[in-house]
PDB file of C-alpha atoms in Angstrom:
ATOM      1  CA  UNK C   5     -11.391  -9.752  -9.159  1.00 61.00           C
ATOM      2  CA  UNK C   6      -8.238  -9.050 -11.263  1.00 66.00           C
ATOM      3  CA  UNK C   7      -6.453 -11.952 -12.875  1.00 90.00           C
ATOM      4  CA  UNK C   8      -2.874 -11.225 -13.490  1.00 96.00           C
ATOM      5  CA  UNK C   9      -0.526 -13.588 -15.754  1.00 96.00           C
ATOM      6  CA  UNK C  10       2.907 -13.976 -16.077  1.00 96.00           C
ATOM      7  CA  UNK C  11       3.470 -16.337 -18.257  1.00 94.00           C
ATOM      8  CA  UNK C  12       7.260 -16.784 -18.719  1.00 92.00           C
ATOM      9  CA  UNK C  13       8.529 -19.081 -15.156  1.00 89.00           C
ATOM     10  CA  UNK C  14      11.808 -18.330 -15.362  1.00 93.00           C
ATOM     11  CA  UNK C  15      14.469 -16.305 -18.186  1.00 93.00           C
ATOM     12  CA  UNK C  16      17.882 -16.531 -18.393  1.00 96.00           C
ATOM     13  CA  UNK C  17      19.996 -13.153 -19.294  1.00 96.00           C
ATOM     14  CA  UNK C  18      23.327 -12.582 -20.372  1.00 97.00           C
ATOM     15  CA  UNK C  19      24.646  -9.770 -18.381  1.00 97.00           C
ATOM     16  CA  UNK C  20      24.754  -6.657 -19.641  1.00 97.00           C
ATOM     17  CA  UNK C  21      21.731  -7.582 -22.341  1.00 97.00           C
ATOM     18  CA  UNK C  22      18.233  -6.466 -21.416  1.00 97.00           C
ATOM     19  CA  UNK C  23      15.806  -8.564 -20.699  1.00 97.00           C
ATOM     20  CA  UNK C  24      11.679  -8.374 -21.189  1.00 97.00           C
ATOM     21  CA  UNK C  25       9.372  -9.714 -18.672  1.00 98.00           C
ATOM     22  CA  UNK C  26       5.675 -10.589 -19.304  1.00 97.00           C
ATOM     23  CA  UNK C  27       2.391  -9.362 -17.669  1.00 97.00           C
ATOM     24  CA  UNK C  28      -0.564  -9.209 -18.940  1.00 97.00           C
ATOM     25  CA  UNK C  29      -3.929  -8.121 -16.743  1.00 96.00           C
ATOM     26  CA  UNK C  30      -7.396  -8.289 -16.933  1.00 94.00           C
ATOM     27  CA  UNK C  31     -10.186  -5.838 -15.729  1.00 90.00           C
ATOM     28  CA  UNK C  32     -12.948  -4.276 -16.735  1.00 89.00           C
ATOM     29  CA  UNK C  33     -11.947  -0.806 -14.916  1.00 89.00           C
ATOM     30  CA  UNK C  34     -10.873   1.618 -16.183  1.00 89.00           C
ATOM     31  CA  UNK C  35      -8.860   3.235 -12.814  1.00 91.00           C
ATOM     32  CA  UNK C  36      -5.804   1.079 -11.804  1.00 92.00           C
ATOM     33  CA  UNK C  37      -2.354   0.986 -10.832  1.00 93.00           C
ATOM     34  CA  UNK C  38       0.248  -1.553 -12.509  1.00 95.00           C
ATOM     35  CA  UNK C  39       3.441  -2.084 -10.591  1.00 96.00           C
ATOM     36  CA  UNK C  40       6.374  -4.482 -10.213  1.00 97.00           C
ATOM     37  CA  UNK C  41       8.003  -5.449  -7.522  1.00 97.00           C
ATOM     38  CA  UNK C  42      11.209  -7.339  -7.069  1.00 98.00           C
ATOM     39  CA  UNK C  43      11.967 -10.635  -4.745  1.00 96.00           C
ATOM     40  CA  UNK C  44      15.286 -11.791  -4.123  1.00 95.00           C
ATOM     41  CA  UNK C  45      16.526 -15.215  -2.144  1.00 92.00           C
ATOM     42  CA  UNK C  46      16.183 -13.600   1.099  1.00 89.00           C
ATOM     43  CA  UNK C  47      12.417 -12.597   0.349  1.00 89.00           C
ATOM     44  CA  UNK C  48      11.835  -9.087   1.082  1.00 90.00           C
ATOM     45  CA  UNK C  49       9.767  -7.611  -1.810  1.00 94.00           C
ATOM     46  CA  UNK C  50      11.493  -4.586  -3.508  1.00 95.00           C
ATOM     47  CA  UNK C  51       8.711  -1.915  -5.244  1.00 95.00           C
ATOM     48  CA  UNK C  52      10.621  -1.214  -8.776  1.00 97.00           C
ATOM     49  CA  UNK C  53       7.810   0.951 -10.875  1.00 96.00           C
ATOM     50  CA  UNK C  54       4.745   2.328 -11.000  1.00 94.00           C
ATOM     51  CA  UNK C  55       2.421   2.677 -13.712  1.00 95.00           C
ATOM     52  CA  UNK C  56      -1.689   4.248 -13.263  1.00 93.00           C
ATOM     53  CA  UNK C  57      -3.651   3.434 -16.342  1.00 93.00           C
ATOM     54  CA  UNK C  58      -4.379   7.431 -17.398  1.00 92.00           C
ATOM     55  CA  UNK C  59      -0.616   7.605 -17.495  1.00 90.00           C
ATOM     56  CA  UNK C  60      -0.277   8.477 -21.617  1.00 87.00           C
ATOM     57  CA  UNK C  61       3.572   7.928 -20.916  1.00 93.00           C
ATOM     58  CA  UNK C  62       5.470   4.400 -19.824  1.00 95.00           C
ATOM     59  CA  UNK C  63       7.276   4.650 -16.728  1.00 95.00           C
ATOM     60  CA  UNK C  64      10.628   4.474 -16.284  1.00 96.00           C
ATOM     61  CA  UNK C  65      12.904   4.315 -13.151  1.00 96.00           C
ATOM     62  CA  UNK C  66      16.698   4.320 -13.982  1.00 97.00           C
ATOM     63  CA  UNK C  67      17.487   0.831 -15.222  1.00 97.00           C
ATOM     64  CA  UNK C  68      13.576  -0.603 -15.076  1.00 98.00           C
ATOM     65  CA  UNK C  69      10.851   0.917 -17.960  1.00 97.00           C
ATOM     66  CA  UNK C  70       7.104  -0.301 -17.701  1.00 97.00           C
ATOM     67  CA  UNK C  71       6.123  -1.170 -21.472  1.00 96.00           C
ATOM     68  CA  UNK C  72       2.599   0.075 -20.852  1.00 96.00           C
ATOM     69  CA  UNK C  73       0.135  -1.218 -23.806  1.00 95.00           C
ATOM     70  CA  UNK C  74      -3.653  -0.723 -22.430  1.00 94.00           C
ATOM     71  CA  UNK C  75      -5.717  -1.978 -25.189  1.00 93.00           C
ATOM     72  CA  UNK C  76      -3.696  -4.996 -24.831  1.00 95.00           C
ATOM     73  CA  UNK C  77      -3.732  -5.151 -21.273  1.00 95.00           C
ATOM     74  CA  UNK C  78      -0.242  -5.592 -21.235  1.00 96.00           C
ATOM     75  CA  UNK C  79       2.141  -4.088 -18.486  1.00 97.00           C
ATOM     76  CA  UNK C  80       6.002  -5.520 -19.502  1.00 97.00           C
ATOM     77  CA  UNK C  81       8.910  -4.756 -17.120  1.00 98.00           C
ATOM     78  CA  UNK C  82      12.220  -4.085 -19.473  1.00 98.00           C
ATOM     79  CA  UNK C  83      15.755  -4.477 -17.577  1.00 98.00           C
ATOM     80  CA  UNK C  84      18.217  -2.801 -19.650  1.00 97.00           C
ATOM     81  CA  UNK C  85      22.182  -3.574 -18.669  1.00 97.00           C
ATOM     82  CA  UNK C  86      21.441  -6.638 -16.744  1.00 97.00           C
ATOM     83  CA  UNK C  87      23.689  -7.237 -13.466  1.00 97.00           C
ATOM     84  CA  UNK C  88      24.284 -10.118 -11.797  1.00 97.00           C
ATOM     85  CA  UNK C  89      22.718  -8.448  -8.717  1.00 96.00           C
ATOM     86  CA  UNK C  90      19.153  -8.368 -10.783  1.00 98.00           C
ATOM     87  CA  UNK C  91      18.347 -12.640 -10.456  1.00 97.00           C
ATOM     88  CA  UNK C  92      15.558 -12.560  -8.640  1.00 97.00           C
ATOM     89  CA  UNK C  93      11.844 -13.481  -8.977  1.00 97.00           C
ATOM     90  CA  UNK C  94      10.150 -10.794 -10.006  1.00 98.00           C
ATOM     91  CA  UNK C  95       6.357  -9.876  -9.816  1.00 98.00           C
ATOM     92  CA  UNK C  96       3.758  -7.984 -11.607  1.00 97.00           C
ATOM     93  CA  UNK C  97       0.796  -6.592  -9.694  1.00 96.00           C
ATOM     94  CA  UNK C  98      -2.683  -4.610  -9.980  1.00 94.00           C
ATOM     95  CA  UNK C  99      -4.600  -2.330  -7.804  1.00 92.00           C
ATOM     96  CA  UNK C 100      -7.538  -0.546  -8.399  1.00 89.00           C
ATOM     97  CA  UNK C 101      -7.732   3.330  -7.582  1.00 80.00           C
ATOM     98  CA  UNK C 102      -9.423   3.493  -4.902  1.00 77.00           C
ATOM     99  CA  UNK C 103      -8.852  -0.336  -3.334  1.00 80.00           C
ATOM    100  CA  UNK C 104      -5.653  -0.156  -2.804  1.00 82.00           C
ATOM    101  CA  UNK C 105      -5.075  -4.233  -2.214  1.00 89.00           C
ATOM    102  CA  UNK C 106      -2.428  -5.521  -4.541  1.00 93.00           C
ATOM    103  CA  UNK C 107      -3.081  -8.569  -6.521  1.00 94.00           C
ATOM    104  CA  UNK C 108      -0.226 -10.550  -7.567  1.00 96.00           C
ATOM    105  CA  UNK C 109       0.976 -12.930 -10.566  1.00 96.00           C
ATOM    106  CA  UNK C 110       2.797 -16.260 -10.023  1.00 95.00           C
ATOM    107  CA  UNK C 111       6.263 -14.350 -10.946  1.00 96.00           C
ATOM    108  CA  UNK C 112       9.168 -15.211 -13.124  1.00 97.00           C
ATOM    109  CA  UNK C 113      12.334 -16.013 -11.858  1.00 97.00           C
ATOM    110  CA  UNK C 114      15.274 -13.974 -13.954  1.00 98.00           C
ATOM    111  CA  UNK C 115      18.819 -15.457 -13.567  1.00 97.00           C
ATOM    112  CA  UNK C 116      21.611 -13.455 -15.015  1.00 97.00           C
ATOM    113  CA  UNK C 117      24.805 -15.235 -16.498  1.00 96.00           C
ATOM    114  CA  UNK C 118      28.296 -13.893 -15.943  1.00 94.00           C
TER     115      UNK C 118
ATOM    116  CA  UNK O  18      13.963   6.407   7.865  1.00 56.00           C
ATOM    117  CA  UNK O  19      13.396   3.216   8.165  1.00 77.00           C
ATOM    118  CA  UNK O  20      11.877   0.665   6.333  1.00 93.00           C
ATOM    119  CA  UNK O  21       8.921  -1.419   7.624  1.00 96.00           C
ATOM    120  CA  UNK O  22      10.506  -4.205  10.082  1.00 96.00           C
ATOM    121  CA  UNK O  23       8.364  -7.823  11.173  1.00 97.00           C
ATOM    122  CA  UNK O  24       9.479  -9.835  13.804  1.00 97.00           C
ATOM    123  CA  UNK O  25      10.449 -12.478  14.033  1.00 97.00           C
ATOM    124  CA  UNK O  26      11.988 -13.525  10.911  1.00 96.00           C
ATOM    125  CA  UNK O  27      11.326 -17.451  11.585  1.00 97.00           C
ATOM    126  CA  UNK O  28       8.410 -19.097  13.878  1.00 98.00           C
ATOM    127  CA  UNK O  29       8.623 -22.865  13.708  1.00 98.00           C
ATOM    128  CA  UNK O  30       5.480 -23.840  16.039  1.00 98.00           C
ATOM    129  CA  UNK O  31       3.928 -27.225  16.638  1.00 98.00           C
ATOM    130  CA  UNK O  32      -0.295 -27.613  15.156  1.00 97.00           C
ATOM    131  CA  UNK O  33      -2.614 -25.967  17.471  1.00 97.00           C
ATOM    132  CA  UNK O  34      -0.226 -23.637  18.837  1.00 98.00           C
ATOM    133  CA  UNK O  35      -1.227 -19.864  18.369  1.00 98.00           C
ATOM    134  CA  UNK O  36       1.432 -17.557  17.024  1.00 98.00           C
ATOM    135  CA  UNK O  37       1.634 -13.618  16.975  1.00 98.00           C
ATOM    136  CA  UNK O  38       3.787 -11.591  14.195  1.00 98.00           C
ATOM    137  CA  UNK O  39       3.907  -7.673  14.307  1.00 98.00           C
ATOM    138  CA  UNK O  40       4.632  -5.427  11.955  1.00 98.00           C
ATOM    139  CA  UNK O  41       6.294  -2.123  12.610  1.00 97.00           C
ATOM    140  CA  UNK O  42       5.516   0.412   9.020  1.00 95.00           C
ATOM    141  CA  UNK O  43       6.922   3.127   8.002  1.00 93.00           C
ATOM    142  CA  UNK O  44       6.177   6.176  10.242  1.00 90.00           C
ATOM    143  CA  UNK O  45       4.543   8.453   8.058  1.00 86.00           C
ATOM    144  CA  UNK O  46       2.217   5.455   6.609  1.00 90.00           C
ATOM    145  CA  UNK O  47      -1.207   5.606   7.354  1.00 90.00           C
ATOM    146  CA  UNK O  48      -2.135   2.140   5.035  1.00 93.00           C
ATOM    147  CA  UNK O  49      -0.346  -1.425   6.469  1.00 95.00           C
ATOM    148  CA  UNK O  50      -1.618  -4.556   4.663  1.00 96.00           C
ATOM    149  CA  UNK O  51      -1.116  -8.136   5.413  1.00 97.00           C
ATOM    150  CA  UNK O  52      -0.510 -10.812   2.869  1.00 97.00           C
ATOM    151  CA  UNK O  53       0.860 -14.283   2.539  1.00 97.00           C
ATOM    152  CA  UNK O  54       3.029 -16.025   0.246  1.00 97.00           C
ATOM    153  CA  UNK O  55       3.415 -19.567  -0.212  1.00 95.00           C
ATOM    154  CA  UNK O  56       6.131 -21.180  -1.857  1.00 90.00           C
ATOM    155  CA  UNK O  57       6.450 -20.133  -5.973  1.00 88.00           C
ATOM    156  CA  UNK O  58       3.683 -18.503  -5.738  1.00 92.00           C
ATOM    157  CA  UNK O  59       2.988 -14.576  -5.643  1.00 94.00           C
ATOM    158  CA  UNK O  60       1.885 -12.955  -1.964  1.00 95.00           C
ATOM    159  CA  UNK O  61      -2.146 -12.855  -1.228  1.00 95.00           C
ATOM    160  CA  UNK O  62      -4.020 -10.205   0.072  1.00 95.00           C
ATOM    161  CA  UNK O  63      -4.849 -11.088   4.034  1.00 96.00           C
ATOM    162  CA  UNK O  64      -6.189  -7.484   4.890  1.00 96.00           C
ATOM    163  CA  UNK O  65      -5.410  -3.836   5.391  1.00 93.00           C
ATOM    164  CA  UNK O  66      -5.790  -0.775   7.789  1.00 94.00           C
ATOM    165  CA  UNK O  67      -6.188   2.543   7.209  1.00 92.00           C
ATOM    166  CA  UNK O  68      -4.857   4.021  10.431  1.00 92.00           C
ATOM    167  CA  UNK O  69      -6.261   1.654  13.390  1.00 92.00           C
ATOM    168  CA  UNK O  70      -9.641   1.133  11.189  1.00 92.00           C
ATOM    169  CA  UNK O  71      -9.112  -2.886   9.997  1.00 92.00           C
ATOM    170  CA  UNK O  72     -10.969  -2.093   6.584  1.00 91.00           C
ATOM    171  CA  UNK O  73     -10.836  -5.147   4.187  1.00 90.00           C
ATOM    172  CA  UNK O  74     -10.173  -8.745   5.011  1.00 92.00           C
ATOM    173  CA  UNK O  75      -9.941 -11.569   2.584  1.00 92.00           C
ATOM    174  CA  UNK O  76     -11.995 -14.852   2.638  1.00 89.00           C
ATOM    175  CA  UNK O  77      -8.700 -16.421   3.455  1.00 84.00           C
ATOM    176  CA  UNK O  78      -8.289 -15.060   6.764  1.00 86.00           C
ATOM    177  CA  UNK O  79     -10.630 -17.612   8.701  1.00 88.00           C
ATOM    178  CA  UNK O  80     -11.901 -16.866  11.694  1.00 92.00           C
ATOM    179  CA  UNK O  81      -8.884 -18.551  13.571  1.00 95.00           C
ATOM    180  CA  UNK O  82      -6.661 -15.294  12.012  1.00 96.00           C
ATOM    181  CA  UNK O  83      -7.357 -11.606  13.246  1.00 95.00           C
ATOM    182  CA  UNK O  84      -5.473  -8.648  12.900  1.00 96.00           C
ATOM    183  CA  UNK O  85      -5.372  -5.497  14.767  1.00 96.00           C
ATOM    184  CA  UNK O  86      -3.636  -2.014  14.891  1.00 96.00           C
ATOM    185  CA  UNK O  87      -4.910  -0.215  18.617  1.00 90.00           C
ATOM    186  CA  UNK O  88      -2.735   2.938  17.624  1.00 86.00           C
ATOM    187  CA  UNK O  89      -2.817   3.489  14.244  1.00 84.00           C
ATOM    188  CA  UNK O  90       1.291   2.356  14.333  1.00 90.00           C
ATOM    189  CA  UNK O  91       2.177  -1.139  14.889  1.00 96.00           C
ATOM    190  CA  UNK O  92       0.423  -4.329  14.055  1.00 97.00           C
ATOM    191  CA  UNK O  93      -0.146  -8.004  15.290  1.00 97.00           C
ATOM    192  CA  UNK O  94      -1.830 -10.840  13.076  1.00 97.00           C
ATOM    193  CA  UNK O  95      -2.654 -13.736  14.998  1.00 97.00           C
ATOM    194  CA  UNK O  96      -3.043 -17.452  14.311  1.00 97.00           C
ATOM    195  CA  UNK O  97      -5.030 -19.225  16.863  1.00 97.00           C
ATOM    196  CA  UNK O  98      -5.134 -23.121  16.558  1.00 97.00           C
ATOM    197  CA  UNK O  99      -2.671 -23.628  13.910  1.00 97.00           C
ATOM    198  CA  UNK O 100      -2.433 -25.966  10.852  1.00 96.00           C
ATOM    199  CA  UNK O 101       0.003 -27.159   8.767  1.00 96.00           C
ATOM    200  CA  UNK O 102      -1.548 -25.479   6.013  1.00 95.00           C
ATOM    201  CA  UNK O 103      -1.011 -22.392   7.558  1.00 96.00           C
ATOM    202  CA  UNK O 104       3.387 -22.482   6.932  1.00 97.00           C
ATOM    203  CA  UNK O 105       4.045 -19.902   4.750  1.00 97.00           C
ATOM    204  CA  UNK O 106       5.840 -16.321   4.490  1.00 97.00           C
ATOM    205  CA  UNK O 107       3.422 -13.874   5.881  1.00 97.00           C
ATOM    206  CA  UNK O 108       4.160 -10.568   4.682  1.00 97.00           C
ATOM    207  CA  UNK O 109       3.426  -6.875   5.809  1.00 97.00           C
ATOM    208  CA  UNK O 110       3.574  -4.248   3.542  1.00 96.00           C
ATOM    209  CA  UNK O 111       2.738   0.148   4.042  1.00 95.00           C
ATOM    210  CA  UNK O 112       1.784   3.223   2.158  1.00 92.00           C
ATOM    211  CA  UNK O 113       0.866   6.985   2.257  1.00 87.00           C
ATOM    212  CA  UNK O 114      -2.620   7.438   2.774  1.00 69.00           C
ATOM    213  CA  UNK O 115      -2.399   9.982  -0.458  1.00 65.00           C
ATOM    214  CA  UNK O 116      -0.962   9.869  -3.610  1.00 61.00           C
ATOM    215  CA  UNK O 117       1.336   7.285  -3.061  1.00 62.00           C
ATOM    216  CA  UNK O 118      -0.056   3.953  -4.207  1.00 78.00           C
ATOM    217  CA  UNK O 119       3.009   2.084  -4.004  1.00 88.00           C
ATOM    218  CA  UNK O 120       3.106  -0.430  -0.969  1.00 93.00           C
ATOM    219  CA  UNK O 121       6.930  -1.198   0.683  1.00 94.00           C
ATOM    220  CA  UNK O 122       7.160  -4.830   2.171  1.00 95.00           C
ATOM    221  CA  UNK O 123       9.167  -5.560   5.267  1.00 96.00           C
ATOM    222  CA  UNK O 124      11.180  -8.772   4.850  1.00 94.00           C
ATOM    223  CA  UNK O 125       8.300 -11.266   5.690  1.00 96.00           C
ATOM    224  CA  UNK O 126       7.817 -13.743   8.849  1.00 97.00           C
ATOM    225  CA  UNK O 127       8.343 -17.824   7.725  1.00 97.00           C
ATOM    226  CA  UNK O 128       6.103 -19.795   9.069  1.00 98.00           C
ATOM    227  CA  UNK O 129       6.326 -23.307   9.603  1.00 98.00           C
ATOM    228  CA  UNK O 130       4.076 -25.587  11.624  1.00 98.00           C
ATOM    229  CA  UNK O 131       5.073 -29.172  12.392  1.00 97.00           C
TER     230      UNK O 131
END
């Protein structure tokens, strides 16, 4: 099974700064799927970006970018121009190609300051 | 379009009670999984359908759980007998059956047994 790790529990942002949140993965596959989702206080997961692993270029999806490093095994969400409405716990996640279940870190909580 | 609704939001139910959720996916989504979060921790994988076909369960859902989808829309996960270990969020989450790997959550059903 996949083991993901986020190892950062919770960041604190200036707003308006970018922020840099952790994941790192590990698998022996080589066909997978990175993504991150998004969890605010009322608990409804938002999807935020996609990444497969024969992607040669890092995602990006307006303010979110997917630091994709494969030998590493690394997968880092980047928040540029942090808002107030982006504190929320936010989640890295794996699935292989063709299994389709996600597999989740333990998250790190991001609160941006005013 | 909508997104993918659960109801209800909140189930507060006494230990041995059963309880029923059901998940309503986005229409065009052939793919609706099942997870469960507890608190601070990132959701599990409970199981998923491929139109009404259950395909993949987890060696958390004990037998007292089941799942179903009769028409390849909706879907019900039941808890027979519960336990207090069973309070948590239980999620629901859909995708395309092609191409689109990304999985949209509804906004979870809170479990709590007393």
């Amino acid at each position: 099974a996949q083991k993901i790790t986020q190892t950062q529990p919770g960041m604190f942002v200036q707003e308006k700064e970018a922020v840099t949140l952790d994941c790192t993965y590990d698998t022996s596959d080589q066909s997978y799927g990175l993504f991150w989702y998004k969890q605010p206080s009322s608990g409804e997961m938002i999807f935020l970006i996609y990444q497969g692993s024969y992607d040669e270029q890092n995602a990006t999806e307006g303010r979110y970018s997917l630091n994709f490093q494969k030998a590493r095994k690394s997968a880092n969400l980047v928040i540029s121009a942090s808002q107030l409405g982006d504190s929320a716990m936010y989640f890295c996640a794996m699935s292989y190609i063709n299994d389709y279940k996600l597999s989740f870190g333990a998250g790190t909580t991001v609160t941006v300051r005013a | 379009d909508t997104g993918v609704s659960q109801d209800p939001r909140h189930k507060i139910t006494k230990r041995g009670q059963n309880v029923t959720f059901r998940c309503d996916p986005i229409s065009e989504h052939n793919r609706l999984y099942w997870y469960r979060q507890t608190l601070g921790q990132g959701p599990e994988f409970l199981t998923y359908f491929q139109n009404e076909a259950q395909l993949e369960k987890s060696r958390l859902l004990s037998d007292r759980f089941s799942a179903e989808r009769p028409k390849g829309s909706f879907s019900t996960l039941e808890i027979q007998r519960t336990e207090q270990g069973d309070s948590a969020m239980y999620l629901c989450a859909s995708s395309l059956g092609t191409g689109g790997y990304e999985q949209y959550f509804g906004p979870g059903t809170r479990l709590t047994v007393t």
